[in-house]
CSV table of C-alpha atoms in Angstrom, one decimal:
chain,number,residue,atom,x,y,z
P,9,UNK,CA,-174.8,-88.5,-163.9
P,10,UNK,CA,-172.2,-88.1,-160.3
P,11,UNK,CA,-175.3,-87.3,-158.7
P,12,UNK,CA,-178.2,-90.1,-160.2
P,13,UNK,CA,-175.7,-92.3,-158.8
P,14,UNK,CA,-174.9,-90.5,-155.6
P,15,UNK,CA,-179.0,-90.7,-155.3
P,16,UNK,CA,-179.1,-94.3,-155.6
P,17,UNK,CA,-176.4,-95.1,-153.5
P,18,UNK,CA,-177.9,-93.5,-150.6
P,19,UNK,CA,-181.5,-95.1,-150.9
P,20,UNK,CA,-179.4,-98.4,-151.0
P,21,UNK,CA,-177.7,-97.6,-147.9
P,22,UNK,CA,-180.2,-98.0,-145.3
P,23,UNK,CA,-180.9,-101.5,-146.6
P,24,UNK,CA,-177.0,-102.4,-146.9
P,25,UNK,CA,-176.4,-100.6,-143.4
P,26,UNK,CA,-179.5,-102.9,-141.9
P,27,UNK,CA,-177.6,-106.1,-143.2
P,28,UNK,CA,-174.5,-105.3,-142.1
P,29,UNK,CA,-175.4,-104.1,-138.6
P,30,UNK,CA,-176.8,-107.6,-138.0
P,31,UNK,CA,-174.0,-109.5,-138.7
P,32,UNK,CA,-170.8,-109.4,-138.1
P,33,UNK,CA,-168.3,-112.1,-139.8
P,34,UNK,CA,-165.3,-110.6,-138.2
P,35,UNK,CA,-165.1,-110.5,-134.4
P,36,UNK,CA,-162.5,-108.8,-134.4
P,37,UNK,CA,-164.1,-105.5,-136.6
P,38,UNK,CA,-166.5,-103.3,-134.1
P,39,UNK,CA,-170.1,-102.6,-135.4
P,40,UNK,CA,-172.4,-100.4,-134.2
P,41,UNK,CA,-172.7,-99.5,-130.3
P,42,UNK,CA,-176.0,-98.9,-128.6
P,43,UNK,CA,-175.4,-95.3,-127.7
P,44,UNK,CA,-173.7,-92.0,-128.8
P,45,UNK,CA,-171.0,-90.8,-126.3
P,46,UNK,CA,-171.7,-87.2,-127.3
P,47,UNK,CA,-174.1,-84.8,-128.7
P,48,UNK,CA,-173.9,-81.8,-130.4
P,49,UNK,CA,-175.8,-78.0,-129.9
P,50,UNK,CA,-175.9,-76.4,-133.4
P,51,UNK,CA,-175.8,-73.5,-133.7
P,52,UNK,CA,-174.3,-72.8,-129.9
P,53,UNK,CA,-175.1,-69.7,-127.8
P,54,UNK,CA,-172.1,-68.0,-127.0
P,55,UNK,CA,-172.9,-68.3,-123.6
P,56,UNK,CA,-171.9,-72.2,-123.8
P,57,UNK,CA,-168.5,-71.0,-125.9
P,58,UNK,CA,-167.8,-68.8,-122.6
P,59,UNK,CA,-168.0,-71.9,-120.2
P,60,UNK,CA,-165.6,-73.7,-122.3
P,61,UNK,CA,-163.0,-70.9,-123.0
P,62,UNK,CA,-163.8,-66.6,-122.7
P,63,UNK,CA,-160.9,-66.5,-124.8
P,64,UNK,CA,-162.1,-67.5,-127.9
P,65,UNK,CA,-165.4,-65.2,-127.7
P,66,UNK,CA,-164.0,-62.2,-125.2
P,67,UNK,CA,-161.7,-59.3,-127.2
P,68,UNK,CA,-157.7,-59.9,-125.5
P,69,UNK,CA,-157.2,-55.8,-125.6
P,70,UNK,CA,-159.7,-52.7,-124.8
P,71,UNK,CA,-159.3,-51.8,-129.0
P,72,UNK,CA,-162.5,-50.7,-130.2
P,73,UNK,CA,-161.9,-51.5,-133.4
P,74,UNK,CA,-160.6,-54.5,-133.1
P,75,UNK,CA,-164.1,-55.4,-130.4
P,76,UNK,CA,-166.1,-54.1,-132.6
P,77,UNK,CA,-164.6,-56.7,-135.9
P,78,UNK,CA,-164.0,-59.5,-133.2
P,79,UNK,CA,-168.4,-58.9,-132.8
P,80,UNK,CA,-169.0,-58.7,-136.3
P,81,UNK,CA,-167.2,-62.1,-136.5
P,82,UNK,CA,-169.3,-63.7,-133.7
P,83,UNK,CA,-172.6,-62.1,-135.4
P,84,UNK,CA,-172.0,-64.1,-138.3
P,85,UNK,CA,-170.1,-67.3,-137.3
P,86,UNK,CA,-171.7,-70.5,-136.3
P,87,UNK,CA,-170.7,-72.4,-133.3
P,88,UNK,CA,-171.0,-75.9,-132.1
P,89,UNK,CA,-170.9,-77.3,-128.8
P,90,UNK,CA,-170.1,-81.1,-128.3
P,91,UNK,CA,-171.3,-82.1,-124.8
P,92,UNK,CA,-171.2,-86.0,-122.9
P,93,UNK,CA,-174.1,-87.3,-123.7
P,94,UNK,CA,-176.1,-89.0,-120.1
P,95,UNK,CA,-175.3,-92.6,-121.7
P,96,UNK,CA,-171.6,-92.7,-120.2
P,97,UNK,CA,-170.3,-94.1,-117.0
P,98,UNK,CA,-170.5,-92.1,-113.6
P,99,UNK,CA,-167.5,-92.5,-113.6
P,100,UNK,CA,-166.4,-90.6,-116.7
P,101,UNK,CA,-168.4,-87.2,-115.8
P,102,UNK,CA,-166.6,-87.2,-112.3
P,103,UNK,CA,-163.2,-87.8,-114.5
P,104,UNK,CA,-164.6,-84.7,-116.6
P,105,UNK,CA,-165.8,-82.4,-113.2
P,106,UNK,CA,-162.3,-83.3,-112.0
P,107,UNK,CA,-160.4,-81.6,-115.0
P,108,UNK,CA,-162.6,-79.3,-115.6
P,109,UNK,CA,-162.1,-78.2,-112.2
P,110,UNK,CA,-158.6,-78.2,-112.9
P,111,UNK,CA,-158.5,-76.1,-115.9
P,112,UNK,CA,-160.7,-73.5,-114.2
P,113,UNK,CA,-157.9,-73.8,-110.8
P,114,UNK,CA,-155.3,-73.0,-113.2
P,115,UNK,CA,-157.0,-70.5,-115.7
P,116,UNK,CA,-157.9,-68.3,-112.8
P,117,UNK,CA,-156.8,-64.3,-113.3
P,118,UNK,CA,-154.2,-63.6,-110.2
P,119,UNK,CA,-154.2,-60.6,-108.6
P,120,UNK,CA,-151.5,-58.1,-110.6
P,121,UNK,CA,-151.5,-55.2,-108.5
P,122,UNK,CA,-148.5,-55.9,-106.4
P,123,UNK,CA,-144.9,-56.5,-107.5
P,124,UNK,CA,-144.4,-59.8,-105.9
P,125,UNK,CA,-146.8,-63.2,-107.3
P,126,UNK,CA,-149.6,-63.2,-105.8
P,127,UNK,CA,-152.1,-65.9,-105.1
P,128,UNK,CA,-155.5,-63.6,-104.5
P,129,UNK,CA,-158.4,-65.2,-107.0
P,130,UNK,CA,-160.5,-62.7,-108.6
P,131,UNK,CA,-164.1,-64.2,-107.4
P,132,UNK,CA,-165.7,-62.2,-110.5
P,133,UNK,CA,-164.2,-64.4,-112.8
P,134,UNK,CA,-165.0,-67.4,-110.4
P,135,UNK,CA,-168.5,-67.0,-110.3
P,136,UNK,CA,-168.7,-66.9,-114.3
P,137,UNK,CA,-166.3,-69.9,-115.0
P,138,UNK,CA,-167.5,-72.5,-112.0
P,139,UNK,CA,-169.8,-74.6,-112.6
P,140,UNK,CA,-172.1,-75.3,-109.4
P,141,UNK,CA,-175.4,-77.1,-108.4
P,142,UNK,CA,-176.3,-73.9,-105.6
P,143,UNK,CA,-175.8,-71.0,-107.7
P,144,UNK,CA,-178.7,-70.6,-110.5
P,145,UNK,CA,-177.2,-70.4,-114.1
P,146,UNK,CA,-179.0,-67.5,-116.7
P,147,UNK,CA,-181.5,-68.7,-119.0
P,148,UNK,CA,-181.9,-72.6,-117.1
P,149,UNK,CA,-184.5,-74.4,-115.1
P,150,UNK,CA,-182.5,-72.9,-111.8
P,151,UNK,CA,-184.3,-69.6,-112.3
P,152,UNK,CA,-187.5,-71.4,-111.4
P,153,UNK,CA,-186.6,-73.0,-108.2
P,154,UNK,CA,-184.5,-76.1,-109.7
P,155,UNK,CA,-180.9,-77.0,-109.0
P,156,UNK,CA,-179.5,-77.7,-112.5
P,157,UNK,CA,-175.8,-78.7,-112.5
P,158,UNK,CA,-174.5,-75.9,-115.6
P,159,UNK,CA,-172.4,-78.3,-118.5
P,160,UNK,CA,-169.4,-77.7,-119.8
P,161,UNK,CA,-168.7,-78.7,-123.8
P,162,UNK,CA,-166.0,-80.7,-124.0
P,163,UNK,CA,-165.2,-79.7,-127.5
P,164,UNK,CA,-166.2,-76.5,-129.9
P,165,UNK,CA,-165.8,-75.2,-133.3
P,166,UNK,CA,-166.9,-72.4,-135.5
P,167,UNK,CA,-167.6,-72.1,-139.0
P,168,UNK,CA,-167.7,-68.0,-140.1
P,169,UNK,CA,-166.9,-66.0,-143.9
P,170,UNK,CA,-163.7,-65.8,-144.8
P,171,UNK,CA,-162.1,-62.1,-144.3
P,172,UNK,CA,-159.6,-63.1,-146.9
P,173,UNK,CA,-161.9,-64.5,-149.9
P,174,UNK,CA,-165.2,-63.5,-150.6
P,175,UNK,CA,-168.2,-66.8,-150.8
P,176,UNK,CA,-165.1,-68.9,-148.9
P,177,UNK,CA,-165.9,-70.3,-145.1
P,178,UNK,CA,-163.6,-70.6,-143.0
P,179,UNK,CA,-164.1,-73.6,-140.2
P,180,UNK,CA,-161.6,-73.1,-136.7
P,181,UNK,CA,-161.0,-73.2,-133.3
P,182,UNK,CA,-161.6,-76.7,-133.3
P,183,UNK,CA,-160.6,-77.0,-129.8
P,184,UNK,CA,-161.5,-80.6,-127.4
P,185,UNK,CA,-160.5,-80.6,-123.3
P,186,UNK,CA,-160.6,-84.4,-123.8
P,187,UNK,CA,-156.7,-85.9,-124.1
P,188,UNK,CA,-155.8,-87.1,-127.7
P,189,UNK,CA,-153.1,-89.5,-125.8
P,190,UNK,CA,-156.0,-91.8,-124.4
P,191,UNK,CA,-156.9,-93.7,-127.3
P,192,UNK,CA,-159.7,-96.3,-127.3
P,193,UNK,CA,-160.4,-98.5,-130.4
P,194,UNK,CA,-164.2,-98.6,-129.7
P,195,UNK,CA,-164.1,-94.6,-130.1
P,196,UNK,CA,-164.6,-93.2,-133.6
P,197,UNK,CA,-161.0,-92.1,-134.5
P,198,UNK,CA,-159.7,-94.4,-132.2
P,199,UNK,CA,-159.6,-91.9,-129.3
P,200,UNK,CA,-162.5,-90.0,-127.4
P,201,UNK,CA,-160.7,-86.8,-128.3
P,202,UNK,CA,-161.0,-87.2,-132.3
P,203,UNK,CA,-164.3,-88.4,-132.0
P,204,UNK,CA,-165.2,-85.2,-130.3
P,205,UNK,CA,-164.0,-82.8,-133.4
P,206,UNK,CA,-165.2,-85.7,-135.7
P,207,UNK,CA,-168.5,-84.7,-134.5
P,208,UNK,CA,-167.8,-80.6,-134.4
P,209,UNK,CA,-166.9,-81.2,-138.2
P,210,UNK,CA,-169.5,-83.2,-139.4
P,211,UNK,CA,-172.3,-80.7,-137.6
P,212,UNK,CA,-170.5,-77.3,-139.2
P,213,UNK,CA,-170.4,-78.9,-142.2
P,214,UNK,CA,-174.6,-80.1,-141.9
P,215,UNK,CA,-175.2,-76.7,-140.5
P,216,UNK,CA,-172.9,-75.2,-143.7
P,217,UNK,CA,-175.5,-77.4,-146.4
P,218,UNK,CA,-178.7,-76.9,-144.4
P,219,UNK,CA,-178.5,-72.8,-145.5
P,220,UNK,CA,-178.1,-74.0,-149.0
P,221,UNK,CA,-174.3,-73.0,-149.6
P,222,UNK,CA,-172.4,-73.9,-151.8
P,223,UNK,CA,-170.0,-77.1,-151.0
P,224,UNK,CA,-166.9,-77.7,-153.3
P,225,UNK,CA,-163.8,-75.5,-152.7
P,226,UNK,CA,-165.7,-73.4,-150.4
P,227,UNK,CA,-165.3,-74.4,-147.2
P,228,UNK,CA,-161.1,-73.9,-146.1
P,229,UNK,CA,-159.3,-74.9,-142.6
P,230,UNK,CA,-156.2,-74.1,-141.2
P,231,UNK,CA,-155.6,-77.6,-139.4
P,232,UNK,CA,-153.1,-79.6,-137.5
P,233,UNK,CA,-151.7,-83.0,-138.1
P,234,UNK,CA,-153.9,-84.7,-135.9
P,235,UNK,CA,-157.3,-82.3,-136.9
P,236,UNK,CA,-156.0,-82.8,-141.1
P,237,UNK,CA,-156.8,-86.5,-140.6
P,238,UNK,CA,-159.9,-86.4,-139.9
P,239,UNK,CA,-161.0,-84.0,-142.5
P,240,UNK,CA,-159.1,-86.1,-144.8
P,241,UNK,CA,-161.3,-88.7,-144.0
P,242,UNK,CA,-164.4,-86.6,-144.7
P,243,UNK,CA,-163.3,-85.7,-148.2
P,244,UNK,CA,-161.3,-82.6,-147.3
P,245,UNK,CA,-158.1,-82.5,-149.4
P,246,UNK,CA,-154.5,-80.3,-148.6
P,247,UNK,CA,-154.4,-77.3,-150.1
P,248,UNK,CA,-151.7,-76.8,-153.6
P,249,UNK,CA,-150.6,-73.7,-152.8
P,250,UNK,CA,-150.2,-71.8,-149.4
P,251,UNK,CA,-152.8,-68.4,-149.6
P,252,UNK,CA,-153.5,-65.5,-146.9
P,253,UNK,CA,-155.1,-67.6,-144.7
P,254,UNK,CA,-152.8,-69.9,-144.0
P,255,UNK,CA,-155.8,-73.0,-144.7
P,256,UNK,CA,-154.6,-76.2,-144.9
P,257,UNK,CA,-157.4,-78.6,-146.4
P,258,UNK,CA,-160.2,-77.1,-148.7
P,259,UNK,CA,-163.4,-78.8,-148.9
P,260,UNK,CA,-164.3,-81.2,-152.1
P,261,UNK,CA,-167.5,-82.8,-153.4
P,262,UNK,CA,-166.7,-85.6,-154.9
P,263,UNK,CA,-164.1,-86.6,-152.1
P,264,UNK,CA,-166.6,-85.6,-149.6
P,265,UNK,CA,-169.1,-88.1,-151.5
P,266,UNK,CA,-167.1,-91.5,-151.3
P,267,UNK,CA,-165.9,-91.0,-147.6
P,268,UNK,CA,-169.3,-90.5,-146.0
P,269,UNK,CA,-170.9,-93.4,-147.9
P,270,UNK,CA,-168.3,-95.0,-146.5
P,271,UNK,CA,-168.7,-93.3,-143.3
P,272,UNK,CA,-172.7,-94.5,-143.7
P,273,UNK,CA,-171.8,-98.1,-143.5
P,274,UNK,CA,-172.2,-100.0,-140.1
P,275,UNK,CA,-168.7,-101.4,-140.5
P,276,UNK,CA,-167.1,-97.8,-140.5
P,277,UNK,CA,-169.5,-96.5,-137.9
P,278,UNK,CA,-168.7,-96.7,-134.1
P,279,UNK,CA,-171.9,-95.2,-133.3
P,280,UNK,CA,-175.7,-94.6,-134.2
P,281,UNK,CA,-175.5,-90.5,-134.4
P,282,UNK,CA,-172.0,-91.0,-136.7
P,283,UNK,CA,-174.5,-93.3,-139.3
P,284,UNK,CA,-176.8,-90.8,-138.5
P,285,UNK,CA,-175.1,-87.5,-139.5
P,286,UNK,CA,-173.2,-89.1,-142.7
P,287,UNK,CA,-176.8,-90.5,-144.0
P,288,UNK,CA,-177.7,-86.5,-143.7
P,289,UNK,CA,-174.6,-85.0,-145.1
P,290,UNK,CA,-175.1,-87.5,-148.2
P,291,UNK,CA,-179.0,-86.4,-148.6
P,292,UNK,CA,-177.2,-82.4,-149.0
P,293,UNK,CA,-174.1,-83.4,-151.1
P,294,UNK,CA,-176.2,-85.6,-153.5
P,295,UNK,CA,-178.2,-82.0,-154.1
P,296,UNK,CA,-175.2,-80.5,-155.5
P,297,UNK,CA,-174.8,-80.1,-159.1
P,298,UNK,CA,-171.2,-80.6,-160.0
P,299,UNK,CA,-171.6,-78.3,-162.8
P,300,UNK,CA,-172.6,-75.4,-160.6
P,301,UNK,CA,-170.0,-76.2,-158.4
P,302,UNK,CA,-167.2,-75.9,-161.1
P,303,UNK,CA,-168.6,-72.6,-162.1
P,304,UNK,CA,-168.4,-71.0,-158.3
P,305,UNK,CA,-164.9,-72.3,-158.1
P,306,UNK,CA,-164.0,-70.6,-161.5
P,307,UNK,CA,-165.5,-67.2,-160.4
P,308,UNK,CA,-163.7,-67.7,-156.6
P,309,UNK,CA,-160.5,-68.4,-158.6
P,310,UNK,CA,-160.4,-65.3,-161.3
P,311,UNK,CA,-161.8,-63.0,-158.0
P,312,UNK,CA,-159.6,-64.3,-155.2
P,313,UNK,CA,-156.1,-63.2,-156.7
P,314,UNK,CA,-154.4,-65.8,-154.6
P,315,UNK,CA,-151.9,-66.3,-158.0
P,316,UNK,CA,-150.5,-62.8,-157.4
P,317,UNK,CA,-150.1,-63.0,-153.4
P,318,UNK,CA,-146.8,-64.5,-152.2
P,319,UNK,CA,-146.9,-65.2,-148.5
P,320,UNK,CA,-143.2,-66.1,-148.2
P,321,UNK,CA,-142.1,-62.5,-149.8
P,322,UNK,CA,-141.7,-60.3,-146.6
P,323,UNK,CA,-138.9,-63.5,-145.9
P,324,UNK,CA,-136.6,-61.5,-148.1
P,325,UNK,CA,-136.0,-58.8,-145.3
P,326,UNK,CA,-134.0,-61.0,-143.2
């Protein structure tokens, strides 16, 4: 019956999305904007990952073990990349060069082999990290004679198998360059930042129905305050009882259901791809059988032995 009416609600909502994208009886509430200030690569190449950040691809020690796990893990995860899409200002992708070349200034490896600080720049990790208009990037038009400027993502995020849980995914490293402190009310989330995960989550979670998993309970995140509120806005709901991984917010149908319709509706919707990608995630969820769901969750439950694991008990030593 949840998902006959979940059907009909979504045919109706091109129609009730048309009306209320045309007019707009309060001034004062924004509507839909002409353009999308980002768009999203899903699945990534690592190669894109890299640009933004080595660390979250590249091993920290020379472990083989723990290379060869840290692989495994990138074999079977799922990235995204959230780029600036060409409708924004000049102005904002000099302001995003500018940081960017900032970050990299301050990222940069010193030299280690002396006692005393040292300012020497390795120019190995230079020449992978900079991102110039002369030098031809691997894989791009530049190869072929062309000049193309390489482009940074200005947020990422993965979604990969649980180590913990077996059928549980696990979505993290939702990271964003872009400061959460500059809010703007015309952004979706009120600030370009949350706008950028906003977009990370809702493409994992597409990418997560398109290979026909499962949905309800499956999907857990270890968030923070600022990242819990927007998957709290997506259905996601805080987690009853702390488990191995640390997760947060666990993923829900039926909460995932009411807050993309809602989502779906121009006067929620600060942009044509956000209407876009809930009007998609609603075609997958309204798929899902609730009763299949339930039975998933009961076998995760009796497998996952999360009753008998206390992760407060090593406390007791000190």
């Amino acid at each position: 019956m949840k998902v006959f009416i979940a059907a009909l609600y979504i045919i109706q909502l091109p129609t009730i999305a048309a009306f209320s994208a045309g007019s707009n009886p309060n001034p004062n509430q924004p509507t839909f904007t002409l353009s999308d200030r980002f768009k999203a690569t899903c699945p990534a190449d690592i190669s894109t990952i890299l640009q933004f950040d080595p660390n979250l691809v590249l091993a920290k020690d020379d472990d083989n073990e723990n290379n060869k796990q840290k692989q495994d893990e990138q074999d079977q995860g799922t990235w995204v990349a959230i780029y600036r899409s060409s409708n924004n200002l000049p102005s904002v992708l000099v302001k995003d060069n500018f940081l960017n070349a900032m970050r990299i200034a301050t990222s940069v490896q010193t030299d280690g082999e002396s006692s005393t600080t040292s300012t020497a720049m390795d120019s190995s990790s230079l020449s992978s990290k900079i991102e110039t208009s002369d030098s031809p990037q691997p894989n791009s038009d530049a190869s072929l004679g062309i000049n193309v400027k390489a482009r940074t993502p200005v947020a990422v995020a993965r979604i990969r198998p649980s180590r913990d849980f077996e059928n549980i995914w696990v979505i993290e490293h939702m990271r964003c360059s872009l400061r959460k402190e500059d809010t703007n009310e015309a952004c979706d989330g009120n600030s370009e930042h949350a706008e950028a995960i906003s977009v990370c989550i809702d493409e994992l979670i597409l990418h997560h129905l398109q290979e026909g998993r499962e949905f309800d309970g499956i999907i857990r995140t270890k968030a923070t305050l600022h990242q819990g509120r927007l998957l709290e806005d997506r259905g996601f709901e805080e987690v009853q009882m702390l488990s191995k991984d640390m997760a947060t917010h666990l993923s829900r149908l039926d909460g995932s259901l009411i807050k993309y319709s809602e989502r779906a509706l121009a006067s929620l919707s600060k942009s044509p791809g956000a209407r876009d990608r809930a009007l998609k995630l609603l075609h997958y969820l309204g798929k899902l059988d609730p009763k299949d769901e339930d039975e998933v969750n009961a076998d995760d439950d009796a497998n996952s032995g999360e009753d008998d694991y206390d992760p407060w008990a090593n406390v007791a030593i000190f």
